Amino acid sequence: MTLWPMLLMLVLLAASVPVALSLLAPSLLYFYLGADLPIDIFAQKMVSSTDSFPLLALPFFVLAGCIMNAAGITRRLLALADAFVGHFVGGLAQVSVILATMMGGLTASATADAAMLAKMLGPSMIERGYPRGFAAAVVACSSTIVAMIPPGIGLIVYAFMANVSVGELFIAGIVPGFLIAAGIMITIYLIARKRGFKAVRTKMVSLPELGRSFLDAVWALTVPVFIVVGLRYGIFTPTEAGAICVLYAIFVGTVCYKELRFSHIPEIIRDAVAAICIVMLIICAATTFGYYMVWESVPTQIANTLTTVTKDPLLLLLLINVFLLIVGMFIEGTAAIILLTPILVPVTTALGIDPVHFGVIMVLNLTIGGVSPPVGTLSFTASSVLRIPSTETFRESLPIVLAMILVLALVTLMPQASLFLPTLLMH
């Protein structure tokens, strides 16, 4: 078994080389120097990885999110979130959590959500006396919720790599997503009380005002419901849901809110293409690297090692959780899903662990890694937008990350937390 490509990949990642290049360089060298294979296979594997109908859901949902952001939907969701929790202790920080939960069906990307929340709420939190590091930590941790609410990019990629139902994964992520939101809000409340952070307002808004905010944002709130209902009743496939979501976003922006303009098209296309290309390049690079691992029987060796350590499903899941938390600290979540799914899913499935349940655990695990040092892409995104040292963000994130790990443990120990809704709605 040849391991030097894996070691080279780790060295490149440690040297802060972009993930795609860290995967492509060892793969190309392996095909060129180390493998008794035609070099043409390298290019063939890169191209063939994109030849997937289910994977079309990814660019469609990203495009829909960009359209909705340009249509004034985010502003309406912010007003609704403020109406719900603005009177809580630490109200602005709580608004960040609620807004991230509602935006899960719009952005599909935790990184995009972190940047958006930092721009929208970060300066206001700092103006109201929140420490800069705490404001960035709240934004970064809140954005992890997006990964679990349909249509999270991590769920789509895992479904593609593990050959499981995207619809079931979408529905399975809903309850864990709300649990993460509740865990973060409770932690923020405790921190806010201890530090004396103020609420945005002294009392809850009146019911008529809350109703107006809700009605103003109702079209945006229907997006996740629209996706789940359509998948449940077989109206469309997950891939078709992405395309229909684009049309729905255009309808909402032009007919319902009347804010989507022809002049927005260049910016929408630019943002969507930039986001999609990054993910697709990583997928192409990871496919070639995965082919090397399969050719050298690396997944089989790792699977055999794990099963020799324990055959108890629960203990194995706990070991994998620790492993994934560590991996998530160093490798961006989507790239890690692409790399590790072909290795870990056969092992867990052989021990009777539901692949949908494991998918939720894996995506949640690696997303938590996005706010953890040293690589923590979500924390770096929030820190760069608010122009503060990432070390401050990491330090302030610690109690919130601990709360999220407790939720992760709960989801791991109680499979029905993720499987209840798919069982009820899809079977």
CSV table of C-alpha atoms in Angstrom, one decimal, residues 5 8-29 42 46 49 274-290 330-336 338-339 375 377:
chain,number,residue,atom,x,y,z
A,5,PRO,CA,0.3,10.7,-1.8
A,8,LEU,CA,2.0,14.8,0.6
A,9,MET,CA,-1.6,15.9,0.8
A,10,LEU,CA,-1.3,16.5,4.5
A,11,VAL,CA,1.9,18.5,4.1
A,12,LEU,CA,0.3,20.7,1.5
A,13,LEU,CA,-2.7,21.3,3.7
A,14,ALA,CA,-0.5,22.1,6.6
A,15,ALA,CA,1.3,24.6,4.3
A,16,SER,CA,-2.1,26.3,3.7
A,17,VAL,CA,-2.2,25.3,0.0
A,18,PRO,CA,-5.8,25.4,-1.3
A,19,VAL,CA,-7.7,22.2,-0.7
A,20,ALA,CA,-8.2,21.5,-4.4
A,21,LEU,CA,-4.5,21.8,-5.2
A,22,SER,CA,-3.6,19.8,-2.2
A,23,LEU,CA,-5.6,16.9,-3.6
A,24,LEU,CA,-4.7,17.4,-7.3
A,25,ALA,CA,-0.9,17.5,-6.9
A,26,PRO,CA,-0.5,14.2,-5.1
A,27,SER,CA,-3.0,12.5,-7.4
A,28,LEU,CA,-1.2,13.7,-10.6
A,29,LEU,CA,2.2,12.7,-9.2
A,42,PHE,CA,-6.3,11.2,-14.3
A,46,MET,CA,-11.8,14.5,-13.1
A,49,SER,CA,-16.9,13.0,-11.5
A,274,ALA,CA,-17.8,31.6,-7.9
A,275,ALA,CA,-19.4,29.5,-5.2
A,276,ILE,CA,-20.2,26.6,-7.4
A,277,CYS,CA,-16.8,26.4,-9.1
A,278,ILE,CA,-15.0,26.2,-5.8
A,279,VAL,CA,-17.0,23.2,-4.7
A,280,MET,CA,-17.0,21.5,-8.1
A,281,LEU,CA,-13.2,21.8,-8.4
A,282,ILE,CA,-12.8,20.2,-4.9
A,283,ILE,CA,-15.1,17.4,-6.0
A,284,CYS,CA,-13.1,16.8,-9.2
A,285,ALA,CA,-9.8,16.8,-7.3
A,286,ALA,CA,-11.2,14.5,-4.5
A,287,THR,CA,-12.5,12.0,-7.1
A,288,THR,CA,-9.0,11.6,-8.6
A,289,PHE,CA,-7.5,11.3,-5.1
A,290,GLY,CA,-10.3,8.8,-4.1
A,330,PHE,CA,-7.9,20.9,9.5
A,331,ILE,CA,-9.9,20.2,6.3
A,332,GLU,CA,-12.9,22.2,5.0
A,333,GLY,CA,-16.1,20.3,5.6
A,334,THR,CA,-17.2,19.7,2.0
A,335,ALA,CA,-13.7,18.4,1.0
A,336,ALA,CA,-13.7,16.1,4.1
A,338,ILE,CA,-15.9,13.9,-0.3
A,339,LEU,CA,-12.7,12.3,1.0
A,375,VAL,CA,-8.3,26.0,10.0
A,377,THR,CA,-13.2,28.5,7.8
